[in-house]
mmCIF file of C-alpha atoms in Angstrom:
data_model
loop_
_atom_site.group_PDB
_atom_site.id
_atom_site.type_symbol
_atom_site.label_atom_id
_atom_site.label_comp_id
_atom_site.label_asym_id
_atom_site.label_seq_id
_atom_site.Cartn_x
_atom_site.Cartn_y
_atom_site.Cartn_z
ATOM 1 C CA MET D 1245 -27.213 -5.495 -16.381
ATOM 2 C CA GLY D 1246 -26.491 -2.025 -17.939
ATOM 3 C CA LEU D 1247 -23.368 -1.678 -20.217
ATOM 4 C CA LEU D 1248 -21.932 0.830 -17.374
ATOM 5 C CA ASP D 1249 -22.073 -2.655 -14.451
ATOM 6 C CA GLY D 1250 -20.974 -4.440 -16.668
ATOM 7 C CA LEU D 1251 -17.022 -1.382 -16.823
ATOM 8 C CA LYS D 1252 -17.651 -1.009 -13.407
ATOM 9 C CA ASP D 1253 -17.249 -4.210 -12.090
ATOM 10 C CA LYS D 1254 -14.164 -5.004 -15.518
ATOM 11 C CA ALA D 1255 -12.700 -2.066 -13.945
ATOM 12 C CA GLY D 1256 -12.888 -3.745 -10.285
ATOM 13 C CA THR D 1257 -11.315 -6.902 -11.096
ATOM 14 C CA LEU D 1258 -8.457 -4.398 -12.908
ATOM 15 C CA ALA D 1259 -8.071 -2.381 -9.744
ATOM 16 C CA GLY D 1260 -7.923 -5.984 -7.566
ATOM 17 C CA LYS D 1261 -5.401 -7.499 -10.291
ATOM 18 C CA ALA D 1262 -3.380 -4.147 -9.782
ATOM 19 C CA THR D 1263 -2.720 -4.378 -5.974
ATOM 20 C CA ASP D 1264 -1.999 -8.133 -6.544
ATOM 21 C CA LEU D 1265 0.873 -7.369 -8.686
ATOM 22 C CA VAL D 1266 1.929 -3.826 -6.988
ATOM 23 C CA GLY D 1267 2.027 -6.084 -3.626
ATOM 24 C CA GLU D 1268 3.379 -8.216 -4.681
ATOM 25 C CA ASN D 1269 6.308 -7.060 -6.569
ATOM 26 C CA SER D 1270 6.785 -3.594 -4.137
ATOM 27 C CA ASP D 1271 10.234 -3.392 -4.030
ATOM 28 C CA LYS D 1272 10.549 -3.930 -8.281
ATOM 29 C CA VAL D 1273 8.331 -1.406 -8.052
ATOM 30 C CA LYS D 1274 9.673 1.191 -6.271
ATOM 31 C CA ASP D 1275 12.698 0.530 -7.988
ATOM 32 C CA GLY D 1276 10.652 0.708 -11.600
ATOM 33 C CA LEU D 1277 9.186 4.587 -9.526
ATOM 34 C CA GLY D 1278 12.951 5.843 -8.470
ATOM 35 C CA LYS D 1279 14.809 4.900 -12.058
ATOM 36 C CA ALA D 1280 11.542 6.777 -14.049
ATOM 37 C CA GLY D 1281 11.395 10.108 -11.484
ATOM 38 C CA ASP D 1282 15.545 9.842 -12.064
ATOM 39 C CA PHE D 1283 15.326 9.957 -15.724
ATOM 40 C CA VAL D 1284 12.112 12.981 -16.125
ATOM 41 C CA ASP D 1285 14.666 15.015 -13.895
ATOM 42 C CA SER D 1286 17.991 14.271 -16.017
ATOM 43 C CA LYS D 1287 14.893 15.439 -19.924
ATOM 44 C CA THR D 1288 13.970 18.273 -17.407
ATOM 45 C CA ASP D 1289 17.799 19.430 -16.199
ATOM 46 C CA GLY D 1290 16.314 18.913 -12.466
ATOM 47 C CA LYS D 1291 14.417 21.865 -13.700
ATOM 48 C CA TYR D 1292 10.979 19.498 -11.919
ATOM 49 C CA SER D 1293 12.954 18.309 -8.939
ATOM 50 C CA HIS D 1294 10.953 18.777 -6.638
ATOM 51 C CA ARG D 1295 7.779 18.119 -8.169
ATOM 52 C CA ILE D 1296 9.238 15.037 -9.648
ATOM 53 C CA ASP D 1297 10.563 13.773 -5.717
ATOM 54 C CA GLY D 1298 7.447 14.493 -4.318
ATOM 55 C CA ALA D 1299 5.239 12.012 -6.874
ATOM 56 C CA GLN D 1300 7.547 9.542 -6.349
ATOM 57 C CA ASN D 1301 7.151 10.430 -2.639
ATOM 58 C CA LYS D 1302 3.367 9.844 -2.984
ATOM 59 C CA ALA D 1303 3.877 7.218 -5.438
ATOM 60 C CA SER D 1304 6.231 5.051 -2.815
ATOM 61 C CA GLU D 1305 3.291 5.143 -0.259
ATOM 62 C CA MET D 1306 1.028 3.804 -1.678
ATOM 63 C CA VAL D 1307 2.668 0.952 -2.596
ATOM 64 C CA ASP D 1308 3.627 0.415 0.930
ATOM 65 C CA ARG D 1309 0.239 0.568 2.000
ATOM 66 C CA ILE D 1310 -0.879 -1.595 -0.529
ATOM 67 C CA ASP D 1311 2.250 -4.183 1.264
ATOM 68 C CA LYS D 1312 0.212 -3.105 4.432
ATOM 69 C CA LYS D 1313 -2.870 -4.156 3.379
ATOM 70 C CA ASN D 1314 -1.717 -7.182 1.992
ATOM 71 C CA GLY D 1315 0.475 -8.289 5.462
ATOM 72 C CA LYS D 1316 3.751 -7.095 3.920
ATOM 73 C CA GLY D 1317 5.968 -3.983 5.591
ATOM 74 C CA ASP D 1318 5.798 -1.833 8.199
ATOM 75 C CA VAL D 1319 2.865 -1.369 10.314
ATOM 76 C CA SER D 1320 4.213 1.753 12.237
ATOM 77 C CA PRO D 1321 2.137 5.192 11.104
ATOM 78 C CA PRO D 1322 3.850 7.394 8.295
ATOM 79 C CA PRO D 1323 6.422 9.640 9.180
ATOM 80 C CA PRO D 1324 4.368 13.166 9.938
ATOM 81 C CA ALA D 1325 4.181 15.222 6.510
ATOM 82 C CA VAL D 1326 6.784 18.316 6.173
#
């Protein structure tokens, strides 16, 4: 097995662990995303609010997808993009 194969295996293992941790702590992750976005928004005086809100929404959607994958959360389809 080459060096890159070993790294791919480690990356897959770490990704699985990260997914598990996010799934187990989804409420805390979403809270942290909100606080981080609010902090950055305050430091930029609202100049990038639209972009920050978009990033927060995308990250929150990812957490929701992890919850669905783990059998938790709402199983309805996501709302249409605006």
